[in-house]
Amino acid sequence: QVQLVESGGGLVQAGGSLRLSCAASGSTFSINAMGWYRQAPGKQRELVAYMASGGSNTYRDSVKGRFTISRDNAKSMVYLQMNSLKPEDTAVYYCNIVATIGLRGPYNYWGQGTQVTVSS
């Protein structure tokens, strides 16, 4: 099993920045791919940023140029740097990884979510 714990959310004014962190721990695992998703009240969960195993990144159009996904393999950490935040970025943000454990998998894991609120 792999556990994910997000941190770094909070309340920020429009135009501000936040960096979300996701710490992965558990059995010996290899991260194949990772992503950040968000879910606003009354809306479906949506992909924000995705990093494939080959290192290519994908962003939803509304965050391109403002958000950056990155990873620290040595620390088993995934980050989302969010700049120029807008009120419409307000949501619960979830970390997601696709990982193999030994020769098993891949498996899909989710964090518990961290609230990001952007005031106008």
CSV table of N, CA, C and O in Angstrom, one decimal:
chain,number,residue,atom,x,y,z
A,1,GLN,N,0.8,-1.2,0.0
A,1,GLN,CA,0.0,0.0,0.0
A,1,GLN,C,0.9,1.2,0.0
A,1,GLN,O,2.0,1.2,0.5
A,2,VAL,N,0.3,2.3,-0.6
A,2,VAL,CA,1.0,3.6,-0.6
A,2,VAL,C,0.0,4.6,0.0
A,2,VAL,O,-1.1,4.7,-0.4
A,3,GLN,N,0.6,5.4,0.9
A,3,GLN,CA,-0.2,6.5,1.4
A,3,GLN,C,0.3,7.9,0.9
A,3,GLN,O,1.5,8.1,0.7
A,4,LEU,N,-0.7,8.7,0.6
A,4,LEU,CA,-0.4,10.1,0.1
A,4,LEU,C,-1.0,11.1,1.1
A,4,LEU,O,-2.1,11.0,1.5
A,5,VAL,N,-0.1,12.1,1.5
A,5,VAL,CA,-0.6,13.1,2.4
A,5,VAL,C,-0.3,14.4,1.7
A,5,VAL,O,0.9,14.8,1.4
A,6,GLU,N,-1.3,15.2,1.5
A,6,GLU,CA,-1.1,16.6,0.9
A,6,GLU,C,-1.0,17.6,1.9
A,6,GLU,O,-1.5,17.5,3.0
A,7,SER,N,-0.4,18.7,1.6
A,7,SER,CA,-0.3,19.9,2.5
A,7,SER,C,0.0,21.1,1.6
A,7,SER,O,0.3,21.0,0.4
A,8,GLY,N,-0.1,22.2,2.2
A,8,GLY,CA,0.2,23.5,1.5
A,8,GLY,C,-1.0,24.3,1.1
A,8,GLY,O,-0.9,25.4,0.6
A,9,GLY,N,-2.2,23.7,1.3
A,9,GLY,CA,-3.4,24.5,0.9
A,9,GLY,C,-3.7,25.6,1.9
A,9,GLY,O,-3.0,25.8,2.9
A,10,GLY,N,-4.6,26.5,1.6
A,10,GLY,CA,-4.9,27.6,2.5
A,10,GLY,C,-5.7,28.6,1.8
A,10,GLY,O,-6.3,28.4,0.7
A,11,LEU,N,-5.8,29.8,2.4
A,11,LEU,CA,-6.5,31.0,1.9
A,11,LEU,C,-5.5,32.0,1.4
A,11,LEU,O,-4.6,32.3,2.1
A,12,VAL,N,-5.7,32.4,0.2
A,12,VAL,CA,-4.8,33.4,-0.4
A,12,VAL,C,-5.6,34.4,-1.3
A,12,VAL,O,-6.7,34.0,-1.7
A,13,GLN,N,-5.1,35.6,-1.4
A,13,GLN,CA,-5.8,36.6,-2.2
A,13,GLN,C,-5.5,36.3,-3.7
A,13,GLN,O,-4.5,35.7,-4.0
A,14,ALA,N,-6.4,36.7,-4.5
A,14,ALA,CA,-6.2,36.6,-6.0
A,14,ALA,C,-4.9,37.2,-6.4
A,14,ALA,O,-4.5,38.3,-5.9
A,15,GLY,N,-4.2,36.6,-7.2
A,15,GLY,CA,-2.8,37.0,-7.6
A,15,GLY,C,-1.7,36.4,-6.8
A,15,GLY,O,-0.6,36.5,-7.2
A,16,GLY,N,-2.1,35.8,-5.7
A,16,GLY,CA,-1.1,35.2,-4.8
A,16,GLY,C,-0.6,33.8,-5.3
A,16,GLY,O,-1.0,33.3,-6.4
A,17,SER,N,0.2,33.2,-4.5
A,17,SER,CA,0.8,31.9,-4.8
A,17,SER,C,0.7,30.9,-3.7
A,17,SER,O,0.7,31.3,-2.5
A,18,LEU,N,0.6,29.6,-4.0
A,18,LEU,CA,0.7,28.6,-3.0
A,18,LEU,C,1.5,27.4,-3.7
A,18,LEU,O,1.5,27.3,-4.9
A,19,ARG,N,2.1,26.6,-2.8
A,19,ARG,CA,2.7,25.4,-3.3
A,19,ARG,C,2.2,24.2,-2.5
A,19,ARG,O,2.3,24.2,-1.3
A,20,LEU,N,1.6,23.4,-3.3
A,20,LEU,CA,1.0,22.1,-2.7
A,20,LEU,C,2.1,21.0,-2.7
A,20,LEU,O,2.8,20.9,-3.7
A,21,SER,N,2.1,20.3,-1.6
A,21,SER,CA,3.1,19.2,-1.6
A,21,SER,C,2.3,17.9,-1.3
A,21,SER,O,1.2,17.9,-0.7
A,22,CYS,N,2.8,16.8,-1.8
A,22,CYS,CA,2.2,15.5,-1.7
A,22,CYS,C,3.3,14.5,-1.3
A,22,CYS,O,4.3,14.3,-2.1
A,23,ALA,N,3.3,14.0,-0.1
A,23,ALA,CA,4.3,13.0,0.4
A,23,ALA,C,3.7,11.6,0.2
A,23,ALA,O,2.7,11.3,0.7
A,24,ALA,N,4.5,10.8,-0.5
A,24,ALA,CA,4.1,9.4,-0.7
A,24,ALA,C,5.0,8.5,0.2
A,24,ALA,O,6.2,8.7,0.4
A,25,SER,N,4.3,7.5,0.9
A,25,SER,CA,5.0,6.6,1.8
A,25,SER,C,4.4,5.3,1.7
A,25,SER,O,3.2,5.1,1.3
A,26,GLY,N,5.1,4.3,2.2
A,26,GLY,CA,4.5,2.9,2.3
A,26,GLY,C,5.5,1.9,1.8
A,26,GLY,O,6.7,2.0,1.9
A,27,SER,N,4.9,0.9,1.2
A,27,SER,CA,5.7,-0.2,0.7
A,27,SER,C,6.6,0.2,-0.4
A,27,SER,O,6.5,1.3,-0.9
A,28,THR,N,7.6,-0.6,-0.7
A,28,THR,CA,8.5,-0.2,-1.7
A,28,THR,C,7.8,-0.1,-3.0
A,28,THR,O,7.1,-1.0,-3.5
A,29,PHE,N,7.8,1.1,-3.6
A,29,PHE,CA,7.0,1.4,-4.8
A,29,PHE,C,7.8,2.2,-5.8
A,29,PHE,O,8.8,2.9,-5.4
A,30,SER,N,7.3,2.2,-7.0
A,30,SER,CA,7.9,3.1,-8.0
A,30,SER,C,6.7,3.9,-8.6
A,30,SER,O,5.7,3.3,-9.0
A,31,ILE,N,6.9,5.2,-8.7
A,31,ILE,CA,5.8,6.0,-9.2
A,31,ILE,C,5.9,6.0,-10.7
A,31,ILE,O,7.0,6.4,-11.3
A,32,ASN,N,4.9,5.6,-11.4
A,32,ASN,CA,4.8,5.6,-12.8
A,32,ASN,C,4.4,7.0,-13.4
A,32,ASN,O,4.9,7.5,-14.4
A,33,ALA,N,3.4,7.5,-12.7
A,33,ALA,CA,2.8,8.8,-13.2
A,33,ALA,C,2.2,9.5,-12.0
A,33,ALA,O,1.9,8.9,-11.0
A,34,MET,N,2.0,10.8,-12.1
A,34,MET,CA,1.4,11.5,-11.0
A,34,MET,C,0.6,12.7,-11.5
A,34,MET,O,0.8,13.1,-12.7
A,35,GLY,N,-0.3,13.1,-10.7
A,35,GLY,CA,-1.2,14.2,-11.1
A,35,GLY,C,-1.8,14.9,-10.0
A,35,GLY,O,-1.8,14.4,-8.8
A,36,TRP,N,-2.3,16.1,-10.2
A,36,TRP,CA,-3.1,16.9,-9.3
A,36,TRP,C,-4.4,17.1,-9.9
A,36,TRP,O,-4.6,17.5,-11.1
A,37,TYR,N,-5.5,16.9,-9.1
A,37,TYR,CA,-6.9,17.1,-9.5
A,37,TYR,C,-7.5,18.0,-8.5
A,37,TYR,O,-7.0,18.2,-7.4
A,38,ARG,N,-8.6,18.6,-8.9
A,38,ARG,CA,-9.3,19.4,-8.0
A,38,ARG,C,-10.8,19.2,-8.2
A,38,ARG,O,-11.3,18.8,-9.2
A,39,GLN,N,-11.5,19.6,-7.1
A,39,GLN,CA,-13.0,19.4,-7.2
A,39,GLN,C,-13.6,20.6,-6.4
A,39,GLN,O,-13.3,20.8,-5.2
A,40,ALA,N,-14.3,21.4,-7.1
A,40,ALA,CA,-15.0,22.6,-6.5
A,40,ALA,C,-16.4,22.1,-6.1
A,40,ALA,O,-16.9,21.1,-6.7
A,41,PRO,N,-17.0,22.8,-5.2
A,41,PRO,CA,-18.4,22.4,-4.7
A,41,PRO,C,-19.4,22.3,-5.9
A,41,PRO,O,-19.5,23.2,-6.7
A,42,GLY,N,-20.1,21.2,-6.0
A,42,GLY,CA,-21.1,21.0,-7.0
A,42,GLY,C,-20.5,20.7,-8.4
A,42,GLY,O,-21.3,20.6,-9.3
A,43,LYS,N,-19.2,20.5,-8.4
A,43,LYS,CA,-18.6,20.2,-9.7
A,43,LYS,C,-17.9,18.8,-9.7
A,43,LYS,O,-17.6,18.3,-8.6
A,44,GLN,N,-17.6,18.3,-10.8
A,44,GLN,CA,-16.9,17.0,-10.9
A,44,GLN,C,-15.4,17.3,-10.7
A,44,GLN,O,-14.9,18.4,-10.9
A,45,ARG,N,-14.7,16.2,-10.2
A,45,ARG,CA,-13.3,16.3,-10.1
A,45,ARG,C,-12.7,16.4,-11.5
A,45,ARG,O,-13.1,15.8,-12.4
A,46,GLU,N,-11.7,17.3,-11.6
A,46,GLU,CA,-11.0,17.6,-12.9
A,46,GLU,C,-9.5,17.5,-12.8
A,46,GLU,O,-9.0,17.9,-11.7
A,47,LEU,N,-8.9,17.1,-13.8
A,47,LEU,CA,-7.5,17.1,-13.9
A,47,LEU,C,-6.9,18.5,-14.0
A,47,LEU,O,-7.4,19.3,-14.8
A,48,VAL,N,-5.9,18.8,-13.2
A,48,VAL,CA,-5.2,20.1,-13.2
A,48,VAL,C,-3.9,20.0,-13.9
A,48,VAL,O,-3.6,20.7,-14.8
A,49,ALA,N,-3.1,19.0,-13.5
A,49,ALA,CA,-1.7,18.8,-14.0
A,49,ALA,C,-1.4,17.3,-13.9
A,49,ALA,O,-1.7,16.7,-13.0
A,50,TYR,N,-0.6,16.9,-14.9
A,50,TYR,CA,-0.2,15.5,-15.0
A,50,TYR,C,1.2,15.4,-15.5
A,50,TYR,O,1.6,16.1,-16.4
A,51,MET,N,2.0,14.5,-14.8
A,51,MET,CA,3.3,14.2,-15.2
A,51,MET,C,3.4,12.7,-15.5
A,51,MET,O,3.3,11.9,-14.6
A,52,ALA,N,3.7,12.4,-16.8
A,52,ALA,CA,3.8,11.0,-17.2
A,52,ALA,C,5.2,10.5,-16.8
A,52,ALA,O,6.1,11.2,-16.4
A,53,SER,N,5.4,9.1,-16.8
A,53,SER,CA,6.6,8.5,-16.4
A,53,SER,C,7.8,9.0,-17.2
A,53,SER,O,8.9,9.1,-16.8
A,54,GLY,N,7.5,9.4,-18.5
A,54,GLY,CA,8.6,9.9,-19.3
A,54,GLY,C,9.0,11.3,-19.0
A,54,GLY,O,9.9,11.9,-19.6
A,55,GLY,N,8.2,12.0,-18.1
A,55,GLY,CA,8.5,13.3,-17.8
A,55,GLY,C,7.7,14.4,-18.5
A,55,GLY,O,7.9,15.6,-18.2
A,56,SER,N,6.9,14.0,-19.5
A,56,SER,CA,6.1,15.0,-20.1
A,56,SER,C,5.0,15.5,-19.2
A,56,SER,O,4.4,14.7,-18.5
A,57,ASN,N,4.7,16.8,-19.3
A,57,ASN,CA,3.7,17.4,-18.4
A,57,ASN,C,2.5,17.8,-19.3
A,57,ASN,O,2.6,18.3,-20.4
A,58,THR,N,1.3,17.7,-18.7
A,58,THR,CA,0.1,18.1,-19.3
A,58,THR,C,-0.7,19.0,-18.3
A,58,THR,O,-0.7,18.7,-17.1
A,59,TYR,N,-1.2,20.1,-18.7
A,59,TYR,CA,-2.0,21.0,-17.9
A,59,TYR,C,-3.3,21.3,-18.5
A,59,TYR,O,-3.4,21.4,-19.7
A,60,ARG,N,-4.3,21.5,-17.7
A,60,ARG,CA,-5.6,22.0,-18.2
A,60,ARG,C,-5.4,23.4,-18.7
A,60,ARG,O,-4.6,24.2,-18.1
A,61,ASP,N,-6.1,23.8,-19.7
A,61,ASP,CA,-5.9,25.1,-20.3
A,61,ASP,C,-5.9,26.3,-19.4
A,61,ASP,O,-5.2,27.2,-19.5
A,62,SER,N,-6.9,26.2,-18.4
A,62,SER,CA,-7.1,27.3,-17.5
A,62,SER,C,-5.9,27.6,-16.6
A,62,SER,O,-5.8,28.7,-15.9
A,63,VAL,N,-5.0,26.6,-16.4
A,63,VAL,CA,-3.9,26.8,-15.5
A,63,VAL,C,-2.5,26.9,-16.2
A,63,VAL,O,-1.5,27.1,-15.5
A,64,LYS,N,-2.5,26.7,-17.5
A,64,LYS,CA,-1.3,26.8,-18.3
A,64,LYS,C,-0.6,28.1,-18.0
A,64,LYS,O,-1.2,29.2,-18.1
A,65,GLY,N,0.7,28.1,-17.8
A,65,GLY,CA,1.5,29.3,-17.6
A,65,GLY,C,1.4,29.8,-16.1
A,65,GLY,O,2.2,30.7,-15.8
A,66,ARG,N,0.5,29.2,-15.3
A,66,ARG,CA,0.4,29.6,-13.9
A,66,ARG,C,0.8,28.5,-12.9
A,66,ARG,O,1.3,28.8,-11.9
A,67,PHE,N,0.5,27.3,-13.3
A,67,PHE,CA,0.8,26.1,-12.4
A,67,PHE,C,1.9,25.3,-13.0
A,67,PHE,O,2.1,25.2,-14.2
A,68,THR,N,2.7,24.7,-12.1
A,68,THR,CA,3.8,23.8,-12.5
A,68,THR,C,3.8,22.6,-11.6
A,68,THR,O,3.9,22.7,-10.4
A,69,ILE,N,3.8,21.4,-12.2
A,69,ILE,CA,3.9,20.2,-11.5
A,69,ILE,C,5.4,19.7,-11.5
A,69,ILE,O,6.1,19.9,-12.5
A,70,SER,N,5.8,19.2,-10.4
A,70,SER,CA,7.2,18.7,-10.3
A,70,SER,C,7.3,17.6,-9.3
A,70,SER,O,6.3,17.3,-8.5
A,71,ARG,N,8.4,16.9,-9.3
A,71,ARG,CA,8.6,15.8,-8.3
A,71,ARG,C,10.0,15.7,-7.8
A,71,ARG,O,10.9,16.3,-8.5
A,72,ASP,N,10.2,15.1,-6.7
A,72,ASP,CA,11.5,14.9,-6.1
A,72,ASP,C,11.5,13.4,-5.8
A,72,ASP,O,10.9,12.9,-4.8
A,73,ASN,N,12.2,12.7,-6.7
A,73,ASN,CA,12.2,11.2,-6.5
A,73,ASN,C,12.8,10.8,-5.2
A,73,ASN,O,12.4,9.8,-4.6
A,74,ALA,N,13.9,11.4,-4.8
A,74,ALA,CA,14.6,11.0,-3.6
A,74,ALA,C,13.7,11.1,-2.4
A,74,ALA,O,13.9,10.3,-1.5
A,75,LYS,N,12.8,12.1,-2.4
A,75,LYS,CA,12.0,12.3,-1.2
A,75,LYS,C,10.6,11.7,-1.4
A,75,LYS,O,9.7,11.8,-0.5
A,76,SER,N,10.3,11.1,-2.6
A,76,SER,CA,9.0,10.6,-2.9
A,76,SER,C,7.9,11.7,-2.7
A,76,SER,O,6.9,11.5,-2.1
A,77,MET,N,8.2,12.9,-3.3
A,77,MET,CA,7.3,14.0,-3.1
A,77,MET,C,6.9,14.5,-4.5
A,77,MET,O,7.6,14.4,-5.5
A,78,VAL,N,5.7,15.0,-4.5
A,78,VAL,CA,5.1,15.6,-5.7
A,78,VAL,C,4.6,17.0,-5.3
A,78,VAL,O,4.1,17.2,-4.3
A,79,TYR,N,4.9,18.0,-6.2
A,79,TYR,CA,4.5,19.4,-5.9
A,79,TYR,C,3.6,20.0,-7.0
A,79,TYR,O,3.7,19.5,-8.1
A,80,LEU,N,2.9,21.0,-6.6
A,80,LEU,CA,2.1,21.8,-7.5
A,80,LEU,C,2.4,23.2,-7.1
A,80,LEU,O,1.9,23.7,-6.1
A,81,GLN,N,3.2,23.9,-7.9
A,81,GLN,CA,3.4,25.4,-7.7
A,81,GLN,C,2.3,26.1,-8.4
A,81,GLN,O,2.1,26.0,-9.6
A,82,MET,N,1.5,26.9,-7.7
A,82,MET,CA,0.4,27.7,-8.2
A,82,MET,C,0.6,29.2,-8.1
A,82,MET,O,0.7,29.6,-6.9
A,83,ASN,N,0.8,29.8,-9.2
A,83,ASN,CA,1.0,31.3,-9.2
A,83,ASN,C,-0.2,32.0,-9.8
A,83,ASN,O,-1.0,31.4,-10.5
A,84,SER,N,-0.3,33.3,-9.6
A,84,SER,CA,-1.3,34.1,-10.2
A,84,SER,C,-2.7,33.5,-9.9
A,84,SER,O,-3.5,33.3,-10.9
A,85,LEU,N,-3.0,33.1,-8.7
A,85,LEU,CA,-4.2,32.4,-8.4
A,85,LEU,C,-5.4,33.2,-8.6
A,85,LEU,O,-5.4,34.5,-8.4
A,86,LYS,N,-6.5,32.6,-9.1
A,86,LYS,CA,-7.8,33.2,-9.3
A,86,LYS,C,-8.9,32.6,-8.5
A,86,LYS,O,-8.8,31.5,-8.0
A,87,PRO,N,-9.9,33.4,-8.2
A,87,PRO,CA,-11.0,32.8,-7.4
A,87,PRO,C,-11.6,31.5,-8.0
A,87,PRO,O,-12.0,30.6,-7.2
A,88,GLU,N,-11.5,31.4,-9.3
A,88,GLU,CA,-12.0,30.1,-9.9
A,88,GLU,C,-11.1,28.9,-9.7
A,88,GLU,O,-11.5,27.8,-10.0
A,89,ASP,N,-10.0,29.2,-9.1
A,89,ASP,CA,-9.1,28.1,-8.7
A,89,ASP,C,-9.5,27.4,-7.4
A,89,ASP,O,-8.9,26.4,-6.9
A,90,THR,N,-10.4,28.1,-6.7
A,90,THR,CA,-10.9,27.6,-5.4
A,90,THR,C,-11.5,26.2,-5.5
A,90,THR,O,-12.4,25.9,-6.3
A,91,ALA,N,-10.9,25.2,-4.7
A,91,ALA,CA,-11.3,23.8,-4.8
A,91,ALA,C,-10.6,23.0,-3.8
A,91,ALA,O,-9.6,23.5,-3.2
A,92,VAL,N,-11.0,21.8,-3.6
A,92,VAL,CA,-10.2,20.8,-2.9
A,92,VAL,C,-9.2,20.2,-3.9
A,92,VAL,O,-9.7,19.7,-4.9
A,93,TYR,N,-8.0,20.2,-3.6
A,93,TYR,CA,-7.0,19.7,-4.5
A,93,TYR,C,-6.5,18.3,-4.0
A,93,TYR,O,-6.2,18.1,-2.8
A,94,TYR,N,-6.4,17.3,-4.9
A,94,TYR,CA,-6.1,16.0,-4.6
A,94,TYR,C,-4.8,15.6,-5.4
A,94,TYR,O,-4.7,15.8,-6.6
A,95,CYS,N,-4.0,14.9,-4.7
A,95,CYS,CA,-2.8,14.3,-5.3
A,95,CYS,C,-3.1,12.9,-5.7
A,95,CYS,O,-3.8,12.2,-5.0
A,96,ASN,N,-2.6,12.5,-6.9
A,96,ASN,CA,-2.9,11.2,-7.4
A,96,ASN,C,-1.6,10.6,-8.0
A,96,ASN,O,-0.8,11.3,-8.7
A,97,ILE,N,-1.3,9.3,-7.6
A,97,ILE,CA,-0.1,8.7,-8.3
A,97,ILE,C,-0.6,7.3,-8.8
A,97,ILE,O,-1.5,6.7,-8.3
A,98,VAL,N,0.1,6.9,-9.8
A,98,VAL,CA,0.0,5.6,-10.3
A,98,VAL,C,1.3,4.9,-10.1
A,98,VAL,O,2.4,5.4,-10.5
A,99,ALA,N,1.3,3.8,-9.3
A,99,ALA,CA,2.6,3.2,-8.8
A,99,ALA,C,2.5,1.7,-8.9
A,99,ALA,O,1.5,1.1,-8.9
A,100,THR,N,3.7,1.1,-9.1
A,100,THR,CA,3.9,-0.3,-9.0
A,100,THR,C,4.5,-0.6,-7.7
A,100,THR,O,5.4,0.2,-7.2
A,101,ILE,N,4.2,-1.7,-7.1
A,101,ILE,CA,4.8,-2.2,-5.8
A,101,ILE,C,5.4,-3.5,-6.2
A,101,ILE,O,4.8,-4.5,-6.4
A,102,GLY,N,6.8,-3.5,-6.2
A,102,GLY,CA,7.5,-4.6,-6.6
A,102,GLY,C,7.1,-4.9,-8.1
A,102,GLY,O,7.2,-4.1,-9.0
A,103,LEU,N,6.6,-6.1,-8.3
A,103,LEU,CA,6.2,-6.5,-9.7
A,103,LEU,C,4.7,-6.4,-9.9
A,103,LEU,O,4.2,-6.8,-10.9
A,104,ARG,N,4.0,-5.9,-8.9
A,104,ARG,CA,2.5,-5.8,-8.9
A,104,ARG,C,2.1,-4.4,-9.3
A,104,ARG,O,2.7,-3.4,-8.9
A,105,GLY,N,1.0,-4.4,-10.0
A,105,GLY,CA,0.3,-3.1,-10.3
A,105,GLY,C,0.4,-2.9,-11.8
A,105,GLY,O,0.6,-3.8,-12.6
A,106,PRO,N,0.1,-1.7,-12.3
A,106,PRO,CA,0.1,-0.5,-11.5
A,106,PRO,C,-1.2,-0.3,-10.7
A,106,PRO,O,-2.2,-0.8,-11.0
A,107,TYR,N,-1.1,0.5,-9.6
A,107,TYR,CA,-2.2,0.8,-8.8
A,107,TYR,C,-2.4,2.3,-8.7
A,107,TYR,O,-1.4,3.1,-8.9
A,108,ASN,N,-3.6,2.7,-8.5
A,108,ASN,CA,-4.0,4.1,-8.5
A,108,ASN,C,-4.2,4.6,-7.0
A,108,ASN,O,-5.0,3.9,-6.3
A,109,TYR,N,-3.6,5.6,-6.6
A,109,TYR,CA,-3.7,6.1,-5.2
A,109,TYR,C,-4.1,7.5,-5.1
A,109,TYR,O,-3.6,8.3,-6.0
A,110,TRP,N,-4.9,7.9,-4.1
A,110,TRP,CA,-5.3,9.3,-3.9
A,110,TRP,C,-5.0,9.8,-2.5
A,110,TRP,O,-5.0,9.0,-1.6
A,111,GLY,N,-4.7,11.0,-2.4
A,111,GLY,CA,-4.6,11.7,-1.1
A,111,GLY,C,-5.9,12.1,-0.6
A,111,GLY,O,-7.0,11.9,-1.3
A,112,GLN,N,-5.9,12.7,0.6
A,112,GLN,CA,-7.2,13.0,1.3
A,112,GLN,C,-7.7,14.4,0.8
A,112,GLN,O,-8.8,14.8,1.1
A,113,GLY,N,-6.8,15.1,0.1
A,113,GLY,CA,-7.3,16.5,-0.4
A,113,GLY,C,-6.8,17.6,0.5
A,113,GLY,O,-6.7,17.4,1.8
A,114,THR,N,-6.6,18.7,-0.1
A,114,THR,CA,-6.2,19.9,0.7
A,114,THR,C,-7.0,21.1,0.1
A,114,THR,O,-7.1,21.3,-1.1
A,115,GLN,N,-7.6,21.9,0.9
A,115,GLN,CA,-8.5,23.0,0.5
A,115,GLN,C,-7.6,24.2,0.0
A,115,GLN,O,-6.7,24.7,0.8
A,116,VAL,N,-8.0,24.7,-1.1
A,116,VAL,CA,-7.4,26.0,-1.6
A,116,VAL,C,-8.5,26.9,-1.8
A,116,VAL,O,-9.5,26.6,-2.6
A,117,THR,N,-8.4,28.1,-1.2
A,117,THR,CA,-9.5,29.1,-1.3
A,117,THR,C,-8.8,30.4,-1.7
A,117,THR,O,-7.9,30.9,-1.1
A,118,VAL,N,-9.3,31.0,-2.9
A,118,VAL,CA,-8.7,32.2,-3.4
A,118,VAL,C,-9.8,33.3,-3.3
A,118,VAL,O,-10.9,33.2,-3.9
A,119,SER,N,-9.5,34.3,-2.5
A,119,SER,CA,-10.4,35.4,-2.4
A,119,SER,C,-10.2,36.5,-3.4
A,119,SER,O,-9.1,36.7,-3.8
A,120,SER,N,-11.3,37.1,-3.8
A,120,SER,CA,-11.2,38.2,-4.8
A,120,SER,C,-10.9,39.5,-4.2
A,120,SER,O,-10.9,39.7,-3.0
